[in-house]
Each structure stands twice: as C-alpha cells, then as structure tokens.
Short mmCIF file of N, CA and C and ligand atoms in Angstrom, two decimals:
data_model
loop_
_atom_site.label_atom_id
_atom_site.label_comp_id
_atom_site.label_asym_id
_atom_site.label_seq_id
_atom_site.Cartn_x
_atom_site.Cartn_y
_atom_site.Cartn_z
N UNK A 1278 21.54 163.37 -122.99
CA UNK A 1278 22.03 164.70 -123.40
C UNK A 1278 20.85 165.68 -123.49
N UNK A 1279 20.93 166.50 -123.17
CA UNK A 1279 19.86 167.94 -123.12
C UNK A 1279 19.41 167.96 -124.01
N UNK A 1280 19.99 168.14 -125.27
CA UNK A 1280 19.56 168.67 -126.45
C UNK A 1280 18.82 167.48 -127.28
N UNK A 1281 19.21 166.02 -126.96
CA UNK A 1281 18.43 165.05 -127.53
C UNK A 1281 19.31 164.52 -128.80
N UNK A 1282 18.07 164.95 -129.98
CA UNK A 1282 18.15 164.70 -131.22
C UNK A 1282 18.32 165.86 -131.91
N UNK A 1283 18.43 166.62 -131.53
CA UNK A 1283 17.67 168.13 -131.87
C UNK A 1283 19.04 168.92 -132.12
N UNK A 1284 19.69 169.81 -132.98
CA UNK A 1284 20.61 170.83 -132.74
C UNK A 1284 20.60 171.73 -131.88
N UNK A 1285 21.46 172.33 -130.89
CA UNK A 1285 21.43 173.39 -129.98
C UNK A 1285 20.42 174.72 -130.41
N UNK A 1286 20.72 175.26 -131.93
CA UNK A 1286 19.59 175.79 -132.14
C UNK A 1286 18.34 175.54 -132.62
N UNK A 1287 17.82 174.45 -132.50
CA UNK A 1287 17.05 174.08 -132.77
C UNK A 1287 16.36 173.57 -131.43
N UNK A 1288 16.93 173.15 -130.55
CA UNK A 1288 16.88 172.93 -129.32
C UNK A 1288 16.09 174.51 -128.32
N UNK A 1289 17.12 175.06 -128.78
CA UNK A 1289 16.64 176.65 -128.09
C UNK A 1289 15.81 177.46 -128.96
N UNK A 1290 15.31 177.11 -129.97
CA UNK A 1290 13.83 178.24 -130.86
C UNK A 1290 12.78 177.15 -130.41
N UNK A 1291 12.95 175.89 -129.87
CA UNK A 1291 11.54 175.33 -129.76
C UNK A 1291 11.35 175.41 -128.19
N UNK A 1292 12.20 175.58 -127.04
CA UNK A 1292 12.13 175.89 -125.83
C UNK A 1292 11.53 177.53 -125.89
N UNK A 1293 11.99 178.04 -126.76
CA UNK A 1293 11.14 179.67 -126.94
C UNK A 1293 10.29 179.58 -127.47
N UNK A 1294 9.84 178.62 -128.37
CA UNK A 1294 8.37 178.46 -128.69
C UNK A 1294 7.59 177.97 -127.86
N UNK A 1295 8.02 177.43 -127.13
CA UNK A 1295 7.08 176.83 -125.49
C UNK A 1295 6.87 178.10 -124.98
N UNK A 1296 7.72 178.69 -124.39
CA UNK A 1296 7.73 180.15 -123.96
C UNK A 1296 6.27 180.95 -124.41
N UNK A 1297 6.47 181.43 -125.93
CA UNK A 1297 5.13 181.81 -126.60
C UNK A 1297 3.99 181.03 -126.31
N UNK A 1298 3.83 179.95 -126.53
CA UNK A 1298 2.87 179.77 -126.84
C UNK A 1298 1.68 179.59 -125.29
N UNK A 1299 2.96 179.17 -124.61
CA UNK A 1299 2.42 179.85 -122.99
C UNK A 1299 2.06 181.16 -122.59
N UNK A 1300 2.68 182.06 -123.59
CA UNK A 1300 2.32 183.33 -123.29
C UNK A 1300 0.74 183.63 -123.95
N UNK A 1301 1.31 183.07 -125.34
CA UNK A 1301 -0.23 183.49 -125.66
C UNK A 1301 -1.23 183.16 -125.40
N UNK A 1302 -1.65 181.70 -124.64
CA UNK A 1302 -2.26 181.29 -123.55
C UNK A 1302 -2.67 182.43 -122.60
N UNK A 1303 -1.41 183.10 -121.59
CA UNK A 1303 -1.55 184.18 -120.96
C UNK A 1303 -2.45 185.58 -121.47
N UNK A 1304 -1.96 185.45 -122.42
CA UNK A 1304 -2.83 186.92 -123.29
C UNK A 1304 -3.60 186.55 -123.83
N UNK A 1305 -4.21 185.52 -123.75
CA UNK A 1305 -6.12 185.62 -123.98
C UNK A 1305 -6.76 185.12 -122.63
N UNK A 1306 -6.04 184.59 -121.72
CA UNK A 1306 -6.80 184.33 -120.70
C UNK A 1306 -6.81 185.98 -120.36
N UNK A 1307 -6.16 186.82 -120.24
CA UNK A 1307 -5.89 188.63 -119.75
C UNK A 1307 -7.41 188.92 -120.95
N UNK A 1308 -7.57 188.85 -122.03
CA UNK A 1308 -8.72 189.08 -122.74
C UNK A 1308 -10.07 188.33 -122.12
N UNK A 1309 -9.42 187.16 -121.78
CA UNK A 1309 -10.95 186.67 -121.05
C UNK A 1309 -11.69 187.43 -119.92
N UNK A 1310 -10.57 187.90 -119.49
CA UNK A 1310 -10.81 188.75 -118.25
C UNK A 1310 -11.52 189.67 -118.32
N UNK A 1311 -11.11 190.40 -119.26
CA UNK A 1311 -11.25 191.64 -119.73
C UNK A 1311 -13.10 191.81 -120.61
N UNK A 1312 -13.17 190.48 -120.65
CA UNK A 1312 -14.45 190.68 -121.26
C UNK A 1312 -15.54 190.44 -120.62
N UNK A 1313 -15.03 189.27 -119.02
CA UNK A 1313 -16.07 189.05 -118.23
C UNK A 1313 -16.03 190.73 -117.51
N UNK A 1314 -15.13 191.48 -117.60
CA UNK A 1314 -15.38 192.97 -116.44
C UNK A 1314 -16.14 193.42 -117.06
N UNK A 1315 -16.54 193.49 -119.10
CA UNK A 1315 -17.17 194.14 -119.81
C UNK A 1315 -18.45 193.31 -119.73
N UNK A 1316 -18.80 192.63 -119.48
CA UNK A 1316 -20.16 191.99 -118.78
C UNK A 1316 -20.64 191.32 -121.00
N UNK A 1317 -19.51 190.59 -121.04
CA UNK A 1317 -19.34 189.68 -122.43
C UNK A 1317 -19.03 188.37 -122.37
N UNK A 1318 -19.93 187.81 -121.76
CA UNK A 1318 -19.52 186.10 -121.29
C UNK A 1318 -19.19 185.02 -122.54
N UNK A 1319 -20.06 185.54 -123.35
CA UNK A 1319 -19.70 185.01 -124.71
C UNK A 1319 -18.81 185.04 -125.35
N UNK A 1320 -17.96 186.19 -125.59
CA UNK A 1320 -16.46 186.82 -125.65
C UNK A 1320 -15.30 186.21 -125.01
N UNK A 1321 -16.27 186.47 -123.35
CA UNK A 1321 -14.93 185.64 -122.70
C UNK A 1321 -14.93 184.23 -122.73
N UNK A 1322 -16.19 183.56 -122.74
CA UNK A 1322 -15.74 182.46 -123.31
C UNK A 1322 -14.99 181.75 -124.45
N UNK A 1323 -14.96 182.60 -125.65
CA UNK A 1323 -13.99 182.46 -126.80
C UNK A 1323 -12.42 182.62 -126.27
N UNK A 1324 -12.51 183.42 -125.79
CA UNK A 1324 -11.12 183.78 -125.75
C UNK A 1324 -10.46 182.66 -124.58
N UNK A 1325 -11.20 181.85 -123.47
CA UNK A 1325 -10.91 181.52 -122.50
C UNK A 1325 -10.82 179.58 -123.30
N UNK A 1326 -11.77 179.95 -124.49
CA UNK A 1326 -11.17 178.63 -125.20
C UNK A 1326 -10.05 178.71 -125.95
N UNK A 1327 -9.75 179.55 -126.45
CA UNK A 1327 -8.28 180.29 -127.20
C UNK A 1327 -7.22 179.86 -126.09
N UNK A 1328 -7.34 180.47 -124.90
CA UNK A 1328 -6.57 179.91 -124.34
C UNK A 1328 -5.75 178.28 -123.91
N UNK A 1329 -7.32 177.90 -123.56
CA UNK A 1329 -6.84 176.00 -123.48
C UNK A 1329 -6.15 175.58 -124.82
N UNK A 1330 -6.26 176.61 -125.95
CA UNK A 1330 -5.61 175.45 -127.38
C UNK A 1330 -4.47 175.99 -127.67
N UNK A 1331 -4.29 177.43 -126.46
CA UNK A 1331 -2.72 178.01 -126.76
C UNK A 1331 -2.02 176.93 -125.80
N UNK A 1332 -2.28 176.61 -124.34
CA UNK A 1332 -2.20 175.50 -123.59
C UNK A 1332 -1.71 174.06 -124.49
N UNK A 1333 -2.60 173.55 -125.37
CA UNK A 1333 -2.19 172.46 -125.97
C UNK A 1333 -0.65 172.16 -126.68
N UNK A 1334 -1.03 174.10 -127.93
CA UNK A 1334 0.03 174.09 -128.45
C UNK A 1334 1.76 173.91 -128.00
N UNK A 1335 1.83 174.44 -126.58
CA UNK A 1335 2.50 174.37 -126.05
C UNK A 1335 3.47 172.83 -125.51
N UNK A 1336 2.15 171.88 -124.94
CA UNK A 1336 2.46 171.21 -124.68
C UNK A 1336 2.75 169.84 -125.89
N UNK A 1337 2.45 170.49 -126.64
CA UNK A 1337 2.58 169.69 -128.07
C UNK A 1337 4.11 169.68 -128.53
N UNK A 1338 4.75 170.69 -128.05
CA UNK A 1338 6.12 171.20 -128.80
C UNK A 1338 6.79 170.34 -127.00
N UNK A 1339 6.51 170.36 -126.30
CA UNK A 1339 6.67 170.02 -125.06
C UNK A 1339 7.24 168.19 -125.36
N UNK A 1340 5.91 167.54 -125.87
CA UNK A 1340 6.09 166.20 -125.67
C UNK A 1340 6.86 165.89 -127.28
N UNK A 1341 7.01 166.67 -128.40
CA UNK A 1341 7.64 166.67 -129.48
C UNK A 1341 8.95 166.41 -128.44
N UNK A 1342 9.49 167.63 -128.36
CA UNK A 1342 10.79 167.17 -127.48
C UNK A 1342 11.08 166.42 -126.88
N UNK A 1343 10.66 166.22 -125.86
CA UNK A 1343 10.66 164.83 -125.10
C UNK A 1343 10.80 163.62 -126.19
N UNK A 1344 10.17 163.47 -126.89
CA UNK A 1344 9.77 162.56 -127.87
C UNK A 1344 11.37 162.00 -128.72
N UNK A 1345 11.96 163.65 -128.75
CA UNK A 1345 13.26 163.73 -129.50
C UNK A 1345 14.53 163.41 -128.74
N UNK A 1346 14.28 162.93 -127.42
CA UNK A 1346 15.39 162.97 -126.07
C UNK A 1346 15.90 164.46 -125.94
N UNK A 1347 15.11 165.45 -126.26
CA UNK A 1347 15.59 166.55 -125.35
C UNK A 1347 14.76 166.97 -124.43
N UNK A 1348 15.46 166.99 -123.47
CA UNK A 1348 15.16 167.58 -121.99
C UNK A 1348 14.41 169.45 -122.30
N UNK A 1349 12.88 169.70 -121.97
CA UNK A 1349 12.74 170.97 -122.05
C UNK A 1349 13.41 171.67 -120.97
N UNK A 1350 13.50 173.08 -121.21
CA UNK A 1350 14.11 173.99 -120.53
C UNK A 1350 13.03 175.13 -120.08
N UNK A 1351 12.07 175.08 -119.52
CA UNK A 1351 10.65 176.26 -119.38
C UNK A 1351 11.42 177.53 -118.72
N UNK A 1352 11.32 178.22 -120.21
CA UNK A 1352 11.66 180.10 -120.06
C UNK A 1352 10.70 180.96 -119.11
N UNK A 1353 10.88 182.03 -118.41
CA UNK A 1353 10.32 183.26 -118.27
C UNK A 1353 9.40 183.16 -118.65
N UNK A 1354 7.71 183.60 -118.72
CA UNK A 1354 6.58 183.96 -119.63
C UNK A 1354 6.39 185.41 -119.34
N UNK A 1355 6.49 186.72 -119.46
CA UNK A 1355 6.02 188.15 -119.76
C UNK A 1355 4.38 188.00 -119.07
N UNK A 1356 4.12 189.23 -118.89
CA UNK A 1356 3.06 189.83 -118.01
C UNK A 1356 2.56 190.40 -119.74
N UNK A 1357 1.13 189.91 -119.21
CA UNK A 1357 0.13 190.71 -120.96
C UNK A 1357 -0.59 191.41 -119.96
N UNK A 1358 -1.08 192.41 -121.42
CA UNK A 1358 -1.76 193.31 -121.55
C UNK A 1358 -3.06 193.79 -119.88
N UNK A 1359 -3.12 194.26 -119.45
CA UNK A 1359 -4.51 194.47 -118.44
C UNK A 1359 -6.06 194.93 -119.26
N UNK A 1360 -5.76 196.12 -119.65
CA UNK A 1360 -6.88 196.83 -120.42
C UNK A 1360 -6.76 196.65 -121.81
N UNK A 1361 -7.88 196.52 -122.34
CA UNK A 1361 -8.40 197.07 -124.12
C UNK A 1361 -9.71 197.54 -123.95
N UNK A 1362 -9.91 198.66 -124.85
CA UNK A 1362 -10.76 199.41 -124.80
C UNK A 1362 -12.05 198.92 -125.38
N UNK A 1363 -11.98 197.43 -126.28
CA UNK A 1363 -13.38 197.42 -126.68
C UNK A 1363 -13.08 196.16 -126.97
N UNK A 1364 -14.03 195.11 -127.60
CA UNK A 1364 -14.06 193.53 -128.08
C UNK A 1364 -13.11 194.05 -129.54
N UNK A 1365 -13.55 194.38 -130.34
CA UNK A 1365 -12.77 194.50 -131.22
C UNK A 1365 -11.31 195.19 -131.28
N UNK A 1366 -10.88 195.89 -130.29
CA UNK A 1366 -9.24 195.89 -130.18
C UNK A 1366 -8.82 194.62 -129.65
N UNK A 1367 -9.24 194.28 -128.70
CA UNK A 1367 -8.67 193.03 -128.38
C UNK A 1367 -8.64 191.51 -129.90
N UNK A 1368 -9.87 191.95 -130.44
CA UNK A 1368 -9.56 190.56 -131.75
C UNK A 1368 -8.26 191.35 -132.61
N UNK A 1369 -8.11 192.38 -133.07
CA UNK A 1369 -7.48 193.26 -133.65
C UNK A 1369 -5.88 192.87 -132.84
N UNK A 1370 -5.65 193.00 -131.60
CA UNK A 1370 -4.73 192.46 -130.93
C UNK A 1370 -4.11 191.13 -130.66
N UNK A 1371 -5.15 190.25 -131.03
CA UNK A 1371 -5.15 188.98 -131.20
C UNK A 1371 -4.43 188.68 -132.90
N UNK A 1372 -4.97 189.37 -133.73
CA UNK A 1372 -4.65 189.22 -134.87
C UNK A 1372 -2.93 189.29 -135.35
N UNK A 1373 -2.80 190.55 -135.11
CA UNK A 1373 -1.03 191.08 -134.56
C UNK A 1373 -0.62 189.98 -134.13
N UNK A 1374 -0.98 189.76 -132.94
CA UNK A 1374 -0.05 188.33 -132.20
C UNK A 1374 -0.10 187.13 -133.07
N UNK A 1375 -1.28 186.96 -133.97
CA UNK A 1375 -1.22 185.42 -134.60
C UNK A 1375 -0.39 185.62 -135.73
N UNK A 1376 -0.17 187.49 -136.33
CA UNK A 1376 0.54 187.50 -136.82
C UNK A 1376 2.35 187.41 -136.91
N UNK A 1377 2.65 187.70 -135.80
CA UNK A 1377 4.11 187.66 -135.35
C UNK A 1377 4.31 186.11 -134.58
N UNK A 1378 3.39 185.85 -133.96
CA UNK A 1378 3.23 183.84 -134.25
C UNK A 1378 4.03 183.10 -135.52
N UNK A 1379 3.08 183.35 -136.28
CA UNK A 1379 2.92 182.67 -137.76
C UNK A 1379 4.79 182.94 -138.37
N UNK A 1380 5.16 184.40 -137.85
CA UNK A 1380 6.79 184.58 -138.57
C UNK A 1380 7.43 183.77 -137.35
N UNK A 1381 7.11 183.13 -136.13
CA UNK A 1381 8.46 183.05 -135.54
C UNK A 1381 8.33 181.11 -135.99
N UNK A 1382 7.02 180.29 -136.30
CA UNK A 1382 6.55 179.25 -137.05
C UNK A 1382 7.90 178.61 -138.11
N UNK A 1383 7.37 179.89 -138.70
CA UNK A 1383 8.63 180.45 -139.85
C UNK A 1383 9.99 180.14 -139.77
N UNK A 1384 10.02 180.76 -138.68
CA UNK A 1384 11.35 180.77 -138.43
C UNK A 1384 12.08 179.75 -137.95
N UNK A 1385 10.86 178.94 -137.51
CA UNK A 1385 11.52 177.18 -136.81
C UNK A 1385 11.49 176.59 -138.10
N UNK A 1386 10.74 176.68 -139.18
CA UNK A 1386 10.77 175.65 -140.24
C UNK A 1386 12.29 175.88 -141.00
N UNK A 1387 12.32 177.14 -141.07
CA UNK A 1387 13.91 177.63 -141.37
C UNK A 1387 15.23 176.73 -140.88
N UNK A 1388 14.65 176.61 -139.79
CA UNK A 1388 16.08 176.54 -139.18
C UNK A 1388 15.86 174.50 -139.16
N UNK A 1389 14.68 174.17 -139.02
CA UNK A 1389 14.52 172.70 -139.26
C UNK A 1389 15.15 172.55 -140.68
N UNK A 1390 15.24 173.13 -141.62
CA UNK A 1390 15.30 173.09 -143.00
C UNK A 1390 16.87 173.07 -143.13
N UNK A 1391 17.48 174.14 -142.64
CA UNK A 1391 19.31 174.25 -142.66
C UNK A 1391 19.63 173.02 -142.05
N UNK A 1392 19.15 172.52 -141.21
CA UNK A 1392 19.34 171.32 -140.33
C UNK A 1392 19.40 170.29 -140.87
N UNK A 1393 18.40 170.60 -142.10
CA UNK A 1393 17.85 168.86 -142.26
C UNK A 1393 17.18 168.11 -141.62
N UNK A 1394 16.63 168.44 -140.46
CA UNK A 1394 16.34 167.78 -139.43
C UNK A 1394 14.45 167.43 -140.40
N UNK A 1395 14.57 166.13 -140.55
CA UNK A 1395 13.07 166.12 -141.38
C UNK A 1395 12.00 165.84 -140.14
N UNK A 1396 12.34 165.14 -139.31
CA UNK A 1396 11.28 164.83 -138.21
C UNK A 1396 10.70 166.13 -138.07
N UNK A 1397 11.77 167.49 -137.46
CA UNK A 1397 10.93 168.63 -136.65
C UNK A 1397 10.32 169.36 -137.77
N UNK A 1398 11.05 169.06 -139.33
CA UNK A 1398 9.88 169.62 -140.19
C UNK A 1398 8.45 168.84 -140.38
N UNK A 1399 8.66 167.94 -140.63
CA UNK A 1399 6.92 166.71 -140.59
C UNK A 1399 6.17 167.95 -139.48
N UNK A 1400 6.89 167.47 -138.01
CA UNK A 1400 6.38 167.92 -136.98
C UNK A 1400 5.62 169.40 -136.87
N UNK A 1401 6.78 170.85 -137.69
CA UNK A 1401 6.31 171.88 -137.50
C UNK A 1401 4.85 172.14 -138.69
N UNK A 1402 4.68 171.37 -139.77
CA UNK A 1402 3.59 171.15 -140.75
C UNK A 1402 2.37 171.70 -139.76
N UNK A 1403 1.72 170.60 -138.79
CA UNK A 1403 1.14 171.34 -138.02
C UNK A 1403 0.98 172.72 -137.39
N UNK A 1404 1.68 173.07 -137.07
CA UNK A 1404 1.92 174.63 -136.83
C UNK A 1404 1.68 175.39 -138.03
N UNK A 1405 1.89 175.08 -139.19
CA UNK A 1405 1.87 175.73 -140.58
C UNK A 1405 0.62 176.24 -140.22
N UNK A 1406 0.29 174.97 -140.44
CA UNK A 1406 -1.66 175.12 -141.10
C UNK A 1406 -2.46 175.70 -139.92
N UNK A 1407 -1.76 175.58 -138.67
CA UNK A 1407 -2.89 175.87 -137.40
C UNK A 1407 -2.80 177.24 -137.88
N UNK A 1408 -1.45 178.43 -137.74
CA UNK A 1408 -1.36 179.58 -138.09
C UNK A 1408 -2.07 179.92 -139.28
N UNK A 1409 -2.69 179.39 -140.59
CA UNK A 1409 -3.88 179.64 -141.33
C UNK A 1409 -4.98 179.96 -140.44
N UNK A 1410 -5.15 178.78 -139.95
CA UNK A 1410 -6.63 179.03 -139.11
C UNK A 1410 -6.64 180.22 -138.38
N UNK A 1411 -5.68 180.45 -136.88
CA UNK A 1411 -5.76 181.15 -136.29
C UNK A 1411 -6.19 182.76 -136.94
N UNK A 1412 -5.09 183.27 -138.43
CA UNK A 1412 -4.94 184.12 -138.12
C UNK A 1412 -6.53 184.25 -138.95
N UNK A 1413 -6.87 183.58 -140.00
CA UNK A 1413 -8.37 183.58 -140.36
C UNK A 1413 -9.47 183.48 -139.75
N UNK A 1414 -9.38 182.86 -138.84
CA UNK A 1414 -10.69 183.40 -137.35
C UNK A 1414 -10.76 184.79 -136.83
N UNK A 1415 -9.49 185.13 -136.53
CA UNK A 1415 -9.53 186.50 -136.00
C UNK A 1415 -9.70 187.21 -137.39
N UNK A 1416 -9.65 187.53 -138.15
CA UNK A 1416 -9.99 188.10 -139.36
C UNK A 1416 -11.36 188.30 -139.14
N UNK A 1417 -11.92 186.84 -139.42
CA UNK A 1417 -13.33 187.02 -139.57
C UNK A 1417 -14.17 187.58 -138.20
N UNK A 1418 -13.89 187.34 -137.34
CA UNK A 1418 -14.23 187.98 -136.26
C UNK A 1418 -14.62 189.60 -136.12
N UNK A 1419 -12.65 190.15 -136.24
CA UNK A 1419 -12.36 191.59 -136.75
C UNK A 1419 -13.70 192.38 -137.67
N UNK A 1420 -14.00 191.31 -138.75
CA UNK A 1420 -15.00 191.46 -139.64
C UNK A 1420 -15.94 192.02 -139.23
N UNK A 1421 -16.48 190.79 -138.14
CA UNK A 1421 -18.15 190.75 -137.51
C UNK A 1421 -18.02 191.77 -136.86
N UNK A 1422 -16.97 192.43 -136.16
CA UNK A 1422 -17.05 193.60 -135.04
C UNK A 1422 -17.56 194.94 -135.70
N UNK A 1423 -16.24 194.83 -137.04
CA UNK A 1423 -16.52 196.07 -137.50
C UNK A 1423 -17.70 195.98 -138.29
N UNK A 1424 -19.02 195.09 -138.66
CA UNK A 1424 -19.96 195.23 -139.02
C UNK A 1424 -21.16 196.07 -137.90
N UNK A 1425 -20.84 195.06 -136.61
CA UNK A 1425 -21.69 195.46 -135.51
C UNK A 1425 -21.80 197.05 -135.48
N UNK A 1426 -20.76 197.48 -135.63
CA UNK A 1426 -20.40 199.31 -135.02
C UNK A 1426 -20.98 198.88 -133.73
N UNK A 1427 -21.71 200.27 -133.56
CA UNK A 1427 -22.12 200.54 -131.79
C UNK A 1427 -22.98 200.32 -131.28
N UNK A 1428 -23.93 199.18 -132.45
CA UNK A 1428 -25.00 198.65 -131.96
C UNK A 1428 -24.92 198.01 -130.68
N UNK A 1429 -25.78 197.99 -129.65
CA UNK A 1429 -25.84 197.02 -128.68
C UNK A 1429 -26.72 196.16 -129.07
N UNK A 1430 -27.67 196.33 -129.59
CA UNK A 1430 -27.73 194.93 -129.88
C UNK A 1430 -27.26 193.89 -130.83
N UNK A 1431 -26.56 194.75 -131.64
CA UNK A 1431 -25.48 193.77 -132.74
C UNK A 1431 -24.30 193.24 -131.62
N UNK A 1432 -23.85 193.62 -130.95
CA UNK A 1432 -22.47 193.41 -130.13
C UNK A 1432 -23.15 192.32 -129.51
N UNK A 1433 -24.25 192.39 -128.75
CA UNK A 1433 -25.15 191.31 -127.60
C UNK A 1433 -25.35 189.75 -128.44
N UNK A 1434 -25.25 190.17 -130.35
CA UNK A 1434 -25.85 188.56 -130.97
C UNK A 1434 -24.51 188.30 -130.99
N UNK A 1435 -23.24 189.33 -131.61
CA UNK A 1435 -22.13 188.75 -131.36
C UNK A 1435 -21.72 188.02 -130.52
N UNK A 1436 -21.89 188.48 -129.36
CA UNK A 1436 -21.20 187.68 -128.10
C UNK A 1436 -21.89 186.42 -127.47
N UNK A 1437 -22.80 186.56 -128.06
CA UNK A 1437 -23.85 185.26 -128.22
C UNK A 1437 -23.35 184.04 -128.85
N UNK A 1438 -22.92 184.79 -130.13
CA UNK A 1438 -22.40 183.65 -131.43
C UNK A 1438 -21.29 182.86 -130.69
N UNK A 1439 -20.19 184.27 -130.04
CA UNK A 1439 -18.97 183.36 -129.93
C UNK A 1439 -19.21 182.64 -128.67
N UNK A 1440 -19.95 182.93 -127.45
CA UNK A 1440 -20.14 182.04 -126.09
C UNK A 1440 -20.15 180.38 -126.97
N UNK A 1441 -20.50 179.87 -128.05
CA UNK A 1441 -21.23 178.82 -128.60
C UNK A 1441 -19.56 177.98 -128.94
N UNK A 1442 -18.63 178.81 -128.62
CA UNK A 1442 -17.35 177.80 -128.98
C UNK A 1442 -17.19 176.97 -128.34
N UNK A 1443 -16.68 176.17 -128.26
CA UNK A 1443 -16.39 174.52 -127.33
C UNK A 1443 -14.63 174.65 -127.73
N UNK A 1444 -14.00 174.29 -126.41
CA UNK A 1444 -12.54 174.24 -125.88
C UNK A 1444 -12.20 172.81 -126.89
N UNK A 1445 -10.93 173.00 -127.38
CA UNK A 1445 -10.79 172.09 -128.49
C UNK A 1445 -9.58 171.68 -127.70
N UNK A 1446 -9.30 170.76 -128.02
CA UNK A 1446 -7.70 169.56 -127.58
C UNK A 1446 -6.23 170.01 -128.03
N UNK A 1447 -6.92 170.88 -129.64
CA UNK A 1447 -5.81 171.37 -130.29
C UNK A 1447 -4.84 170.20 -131.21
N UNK A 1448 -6.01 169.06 -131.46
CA UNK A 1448 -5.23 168.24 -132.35
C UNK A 1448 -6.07 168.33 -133.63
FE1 FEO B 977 -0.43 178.77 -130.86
FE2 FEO B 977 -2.35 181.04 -131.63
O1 FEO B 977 -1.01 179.89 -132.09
#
C-alpha cells in the first residue's frame, strides 16, 4: 500500500517535507553560487556544505518512509532565488527559511501527535533539535556580518572562517 504505516496525511506532509528540504538544498546551492561570482570561496563553501546536509535531510525522511512501507511520492522543487546583494542578505535569507522550516517541523509533529503515530514522533525529535542548530548558526553568522560592516578586510577573515566548514552526513 502507498501510504505504508503512515496516515494519508501524514503520508502527504512528509512527501512535502522531502519536497523542502530538496529545495532548501536548492537555495543554498543558488547562494553558493552567488558567492563564488562575489569572488567568496569561503562563503561558498559554507553554503555548498549547507547544501549536502539539506541533501541528507531529505533523504533521511526518504528512507524513514520507506522504512514505514510507504512508497515516496517526489513533488515539484521551485526555482530559488538568482541574486542577493551581499553575504549577509543571503545569511539573513537563510535565517527566514530556517525559520519557516522549523514551523512546517511543527507542523509534522502536530499531526504525528493527532495520529498517535509514536514512531514518526521518536523520528521527527531529530528534526526538532537540528532546527535549533540551524536557525542558531545563521544567527550567529548574521552576527559576524553585521560586526564586519564594510570592512574588506573584516569580510576577507570572515570568509576565511567559514571556507574551514567540512560537509557533514547530517546524522
Ligand atoms: Fe533541513 Fe535547514 O533544515
């Protein structure tokens, strides 16, 4: 059966959470981009590791399902952003997104919860706590930018700092 173990809606908010989290994959690899044109390798390397662990997340909710005998259903993914005007709109943009992330999180634990379904709650726990992290990196980031102002050479140690991230598994 399609749906597995899983309720129909519950079935269809975690096939749209695949959706997202592929997207947001998409919209930091579009930031990675955006930072190698701004000649920020360090930048884009953050963001181009952001990406591989939006990648994970994805496939995490991917083999959850599977896991549950439901068959995924891979949605549409949306076209992101081309331009941002500076490193710090884009973390600033990043932030927004981890913020409307974190409510749609929410919104699966909700609906795991009416369900009863205790497995996909255990399961969404993870997601809880990752959305701490996420949206607290970009915070602190946001931070470091708006310390830099228009220094170039404050922006140059920045982008220094972040080149130093290493692509995580996302477990
Ligand atoms: Fe998959 Fe950035 O949360």
């Amino acid at each position: 059966m399609t749906t597995g173990k899983l309720s129909e809606k519950m079935y269809n908010a975690l096939n749209e959470q695949i959706r997202n989290e592929y997207f947001s994959a998409y919209l930091y690899l579009a930031m990675s981009a955006c930072c190698q044109d701004m000649n920020l390798p360090g930048t884009a390397n953050w963001f181009r590791a952001q990406y591989k662990e939006e990648l994970s997340h994805g496939d995490k909710i991917y083999d959850y399902m599977f896991a549950r005998s439901a068959r995924v259903k891979l949605l549409q993914i949306d076209q992101p952003a081309f331009e941002w005007e500076s490193p710090l709109s884009m973390f600033r943009n990043a932030l927004e997104h981890e913020k409307y992330v974190t409510g749609l999180i929410n919104n699966l634990v909700t609906i795991a919860n009416e369900d009863k379904d205790y497995a996909t709650l255990s399961f969404l726990q993870w997601f809880v706590n990752e959305q701490v992290e996420e949206e607290s990196a970009a915070e602190a980031i946001i931070a470091q930018f708006e310390m830099a102002g228009a220094s170039k050479g404050n922006l140059m140690y920045l982008d220094k700092c972040l080149g130093k991230r290493k692509a995580e598994n996302g477990d």
